[in-house]
Short mmCIF file of C-alpha atoms and ligand atoms in Angstrom, two decimals:
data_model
loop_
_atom_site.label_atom_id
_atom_site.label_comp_id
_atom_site.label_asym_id
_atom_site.label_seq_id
_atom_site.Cartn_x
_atom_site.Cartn_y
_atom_site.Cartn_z
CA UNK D 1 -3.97 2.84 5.39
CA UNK D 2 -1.37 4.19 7.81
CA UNK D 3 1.57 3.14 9.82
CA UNK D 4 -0.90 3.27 12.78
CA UNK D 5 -3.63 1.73 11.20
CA UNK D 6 -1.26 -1.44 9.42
CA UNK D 7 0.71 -1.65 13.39
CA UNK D 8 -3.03 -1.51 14.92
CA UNK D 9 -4.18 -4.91 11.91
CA UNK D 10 -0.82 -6.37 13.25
CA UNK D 11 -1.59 -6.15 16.84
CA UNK D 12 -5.24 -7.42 16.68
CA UNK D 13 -3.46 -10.61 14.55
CA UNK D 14 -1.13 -10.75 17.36
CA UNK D 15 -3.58 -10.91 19.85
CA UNK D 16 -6.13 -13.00 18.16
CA UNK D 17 -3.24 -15.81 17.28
CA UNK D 18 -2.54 -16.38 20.51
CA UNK D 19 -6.08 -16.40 22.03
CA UNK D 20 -8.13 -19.52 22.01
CA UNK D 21 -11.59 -19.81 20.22
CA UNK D 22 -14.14 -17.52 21.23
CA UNK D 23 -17.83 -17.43 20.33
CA UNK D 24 -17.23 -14.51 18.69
CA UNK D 25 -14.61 -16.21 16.04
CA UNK D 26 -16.87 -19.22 15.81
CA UNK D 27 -19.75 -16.93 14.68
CA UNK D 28 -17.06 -15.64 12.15
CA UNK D 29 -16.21 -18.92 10.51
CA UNK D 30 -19.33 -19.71 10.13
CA UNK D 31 -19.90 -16.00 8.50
CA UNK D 32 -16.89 -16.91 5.89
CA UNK D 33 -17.72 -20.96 5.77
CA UNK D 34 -20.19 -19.47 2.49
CA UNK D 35 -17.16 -19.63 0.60
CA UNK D 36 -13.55 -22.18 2.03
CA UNK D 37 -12.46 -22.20 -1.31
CA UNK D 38 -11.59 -18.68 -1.27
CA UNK D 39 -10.12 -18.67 2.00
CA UNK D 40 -8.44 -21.93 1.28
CA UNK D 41 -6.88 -20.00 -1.32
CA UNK D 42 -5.80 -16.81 0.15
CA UNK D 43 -4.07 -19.15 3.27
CA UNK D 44 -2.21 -20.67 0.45
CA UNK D 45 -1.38 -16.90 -1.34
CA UNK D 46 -0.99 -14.98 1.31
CA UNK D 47 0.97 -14.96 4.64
CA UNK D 48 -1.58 -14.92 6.90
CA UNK D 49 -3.16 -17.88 9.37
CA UNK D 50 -6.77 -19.09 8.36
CA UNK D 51 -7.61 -17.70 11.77
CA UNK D 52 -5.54 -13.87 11.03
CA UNK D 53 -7.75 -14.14 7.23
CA UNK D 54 -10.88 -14.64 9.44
CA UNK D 55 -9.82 -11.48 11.69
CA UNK D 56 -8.92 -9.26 8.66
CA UNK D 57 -12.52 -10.68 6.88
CA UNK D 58 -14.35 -9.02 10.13
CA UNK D 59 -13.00 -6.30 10.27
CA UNK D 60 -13.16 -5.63 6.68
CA UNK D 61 -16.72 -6.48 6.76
CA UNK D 62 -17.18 -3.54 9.22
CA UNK D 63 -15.51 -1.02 7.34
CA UNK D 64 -17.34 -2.04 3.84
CA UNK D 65 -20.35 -4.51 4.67
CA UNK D 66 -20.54 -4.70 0.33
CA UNK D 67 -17.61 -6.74 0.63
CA UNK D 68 -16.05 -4.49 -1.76
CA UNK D 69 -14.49 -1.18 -1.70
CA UNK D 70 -14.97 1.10 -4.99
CA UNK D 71 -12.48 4.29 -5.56
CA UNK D 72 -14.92 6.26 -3.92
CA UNK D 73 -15.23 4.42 -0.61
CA UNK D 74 -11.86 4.04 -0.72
CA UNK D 75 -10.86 7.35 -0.88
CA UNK D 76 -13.44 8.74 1.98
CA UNK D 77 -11.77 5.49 4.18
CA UNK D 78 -8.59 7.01 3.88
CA UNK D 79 -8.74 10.75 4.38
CA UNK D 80 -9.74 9.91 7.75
CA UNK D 81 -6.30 9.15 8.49
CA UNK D 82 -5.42 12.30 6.94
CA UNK D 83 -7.52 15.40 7.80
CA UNK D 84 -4.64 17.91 7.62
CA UNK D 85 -4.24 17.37 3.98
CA UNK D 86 -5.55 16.40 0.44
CA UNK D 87 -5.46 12.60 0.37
CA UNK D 88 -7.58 12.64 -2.81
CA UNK D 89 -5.21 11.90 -5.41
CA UNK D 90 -2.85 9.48 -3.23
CA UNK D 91 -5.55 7.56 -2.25
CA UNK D 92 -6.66 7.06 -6.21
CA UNK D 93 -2.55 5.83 -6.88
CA UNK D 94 -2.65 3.42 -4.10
CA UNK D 95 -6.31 2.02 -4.61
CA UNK D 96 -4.87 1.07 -8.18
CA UNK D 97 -2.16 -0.39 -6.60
CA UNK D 98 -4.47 -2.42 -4.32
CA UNK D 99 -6.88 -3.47 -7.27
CA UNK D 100 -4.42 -5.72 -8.46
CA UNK D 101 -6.95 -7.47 -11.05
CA UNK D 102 -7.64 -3.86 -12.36
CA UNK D 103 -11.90 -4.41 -12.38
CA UNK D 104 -12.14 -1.08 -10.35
CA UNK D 105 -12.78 -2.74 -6.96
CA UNK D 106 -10.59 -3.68 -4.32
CA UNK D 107 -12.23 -7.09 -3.19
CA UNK D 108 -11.08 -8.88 0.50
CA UNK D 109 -8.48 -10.63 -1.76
CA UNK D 110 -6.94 -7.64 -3.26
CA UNK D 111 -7.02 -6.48 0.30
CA UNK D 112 -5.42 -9.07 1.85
CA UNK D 113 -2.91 -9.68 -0.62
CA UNK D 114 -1.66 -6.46 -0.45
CA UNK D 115 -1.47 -6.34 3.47
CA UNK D 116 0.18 -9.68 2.78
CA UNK D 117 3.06 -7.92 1.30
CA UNK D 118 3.00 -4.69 3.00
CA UNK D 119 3.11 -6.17 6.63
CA UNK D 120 5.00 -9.34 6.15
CA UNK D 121 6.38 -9.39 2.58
CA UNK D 122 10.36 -9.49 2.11
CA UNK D 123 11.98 -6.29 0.94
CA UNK D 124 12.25 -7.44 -2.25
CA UNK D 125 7.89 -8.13 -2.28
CA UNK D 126 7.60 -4.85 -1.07
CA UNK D 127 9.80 -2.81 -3.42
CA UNK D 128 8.02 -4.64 -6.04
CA UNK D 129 5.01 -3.46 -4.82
CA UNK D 130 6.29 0.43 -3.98
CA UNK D 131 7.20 0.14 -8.12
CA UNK D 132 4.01 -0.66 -8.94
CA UNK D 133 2.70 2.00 -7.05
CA UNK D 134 4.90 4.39 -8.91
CA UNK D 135 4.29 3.19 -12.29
CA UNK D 136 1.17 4.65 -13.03
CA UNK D 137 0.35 3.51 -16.31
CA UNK D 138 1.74 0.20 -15.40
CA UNK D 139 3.61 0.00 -18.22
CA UNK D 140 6.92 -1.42 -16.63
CA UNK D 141 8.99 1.31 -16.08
CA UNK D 142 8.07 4.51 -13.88
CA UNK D 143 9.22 8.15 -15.70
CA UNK D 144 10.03 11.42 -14.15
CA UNK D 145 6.81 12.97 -15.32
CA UNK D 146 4.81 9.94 -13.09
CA UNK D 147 7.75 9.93 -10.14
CA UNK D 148 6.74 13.70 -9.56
CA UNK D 149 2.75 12.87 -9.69
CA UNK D 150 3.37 10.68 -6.59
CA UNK D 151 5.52 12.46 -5.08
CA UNK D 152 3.33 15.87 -5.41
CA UNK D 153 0.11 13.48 -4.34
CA UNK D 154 2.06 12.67 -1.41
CA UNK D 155 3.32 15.95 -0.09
CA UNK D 156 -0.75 16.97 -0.90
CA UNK D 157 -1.69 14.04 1.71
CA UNK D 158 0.74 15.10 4.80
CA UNK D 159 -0.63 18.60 4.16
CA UNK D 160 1.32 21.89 6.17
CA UNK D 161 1.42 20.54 9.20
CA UNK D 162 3.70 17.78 8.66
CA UNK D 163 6.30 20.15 6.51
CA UNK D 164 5.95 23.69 7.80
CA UNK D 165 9.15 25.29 5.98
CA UNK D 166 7.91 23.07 2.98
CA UNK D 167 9.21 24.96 -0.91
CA UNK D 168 6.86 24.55 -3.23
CA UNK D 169 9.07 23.05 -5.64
CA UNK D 170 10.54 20.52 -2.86
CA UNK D 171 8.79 17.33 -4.32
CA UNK D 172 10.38 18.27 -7.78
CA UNK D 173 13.68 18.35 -6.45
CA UNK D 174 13.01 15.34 -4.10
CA UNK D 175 12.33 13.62 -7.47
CA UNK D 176 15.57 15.07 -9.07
CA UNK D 177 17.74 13.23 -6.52
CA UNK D 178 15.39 9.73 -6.92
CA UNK D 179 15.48 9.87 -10.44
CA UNK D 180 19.26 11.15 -10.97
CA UNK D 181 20.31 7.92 -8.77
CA UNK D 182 17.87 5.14 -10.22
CA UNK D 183 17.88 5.98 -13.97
CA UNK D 184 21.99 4.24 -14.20
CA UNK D 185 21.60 4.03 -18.27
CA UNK D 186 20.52 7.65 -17.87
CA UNK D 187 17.42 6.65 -20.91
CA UNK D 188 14.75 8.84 -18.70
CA UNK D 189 12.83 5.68 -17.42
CA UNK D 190 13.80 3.60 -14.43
CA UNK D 191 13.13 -0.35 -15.02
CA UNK D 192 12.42 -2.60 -11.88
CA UNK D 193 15.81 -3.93 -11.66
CA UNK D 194 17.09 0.12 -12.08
CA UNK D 195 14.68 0.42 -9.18
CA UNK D 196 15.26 -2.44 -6.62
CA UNK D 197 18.87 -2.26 -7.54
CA UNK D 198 19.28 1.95 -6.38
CA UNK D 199 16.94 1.36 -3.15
CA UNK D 200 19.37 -1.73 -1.99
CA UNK D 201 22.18 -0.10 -2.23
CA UNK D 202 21.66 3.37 -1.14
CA UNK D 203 20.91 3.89 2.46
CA UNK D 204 19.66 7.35 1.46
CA UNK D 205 16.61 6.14 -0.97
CA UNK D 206 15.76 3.65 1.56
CA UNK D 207 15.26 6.26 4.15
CA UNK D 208 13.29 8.37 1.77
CA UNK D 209 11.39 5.56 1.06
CA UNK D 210 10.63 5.79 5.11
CA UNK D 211 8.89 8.66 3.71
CA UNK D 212 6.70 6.78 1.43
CA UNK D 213 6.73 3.68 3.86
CA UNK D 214 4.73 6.18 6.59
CA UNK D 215 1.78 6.82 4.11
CA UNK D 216 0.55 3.41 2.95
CA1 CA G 301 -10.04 -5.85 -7.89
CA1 CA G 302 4.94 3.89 -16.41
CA1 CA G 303 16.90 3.61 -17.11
#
């Protein structure tokens, strides 16, 4: 998923709110009418109109007609909006970070609740979710060792062309700075509040986090 690809799902929303019914959408609901509870549900989880949910249900339909999306598909999905790097590894972080349920899948409502977040959560939603992301293990708090995994994964995706002059050790020390700022007990782990706490206050991590903003 990319910054084009997420503004590109916003505009079609956009567009589709504020256009009246068209064949087209009534073939839809009838498409998703198999199952209202789930889409009763996801109006009530997510942010999204029942009319957005049906958009987002299309066009997820097109990309995986399965109605699911395993690591694999996932990963093949995204390097298309990446050809001048190595997406491989990213993409694995951030389909775990999708597959909220953890059953190795990334269903429409893991799909949608993440979008949920991404495009119209609060900064606090999304944090949450960017520290997530960065704990690997998910075991609560994100170390140095998994910081630099992501961060490596990252610089893998945006490949040469993005960083020309790029140092080989630059995601280390781009870690270095993160972690020197979040980890305020200094115990080697930063905690979600450690976490949401450094990126509110410093104007500098949230601009790096621009970084990390640009590649979801
Ligand atoms: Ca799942
Ligand atoms: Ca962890
Ligand atoms: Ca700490």
């Amino acid at each position: 998923m990319s910054v084009r690809r997420l503004a590109s799902i916003s505009a079609q929303l956009e567009e589709a709110s504020s256009s009246g019914d068209s064949v087209e959408d009534e073939i839809e609901l009838a498409t998703v009418r198999h199952r209202p509870e789930a889409l009763e549900l996801l109006e009530a989880q997510s942010k999204f109109t029942k009319k957005e949910l049906q958009i987002l249900y299309r066009g997820f339909k097109n990309e995986c007609p399965t109605g699911v999306v395993n690591e694999e598909t996932f990963k093949v999905i995204y390097s298309q909006f990446f050809p001048q790097g190595d997406s491989t590894t990213y993409a694995h972080f951030l389909f775990n970070a999708f597959d909220t349920d953890h059953n190795g899948c990334v269903s429409f409502e893991d799909f949608v609740m993440g979008l949920s977040i991404l495009l119209r959560g609060t900064v606090q939603e999304k944090l949450n979710w960017a520290f997530n992301l960065y704990d690997i293990n998910k075991d609560g708090c994100i170390t140095k060792e998994e910081m630099l995994d992501i961060m490596k994964a990252i610089y893998d995706m945006m490949g040469k062309c993005t960083y020309p002059v790029l140092r080989d050790d630059a995601p280390k020390q781009h870690v270095e700075t993160f972690f020197q700022k979040m980890d305020k007990n200094k115990d080697g782990v930063v905690t979600i509040d450690e976490f949401i706490e450094s990126c509110q206050k410093d104007e500098n991590i949230m601009r790096s986090m621009q970084l990390f903003e640009n590649v979801i």
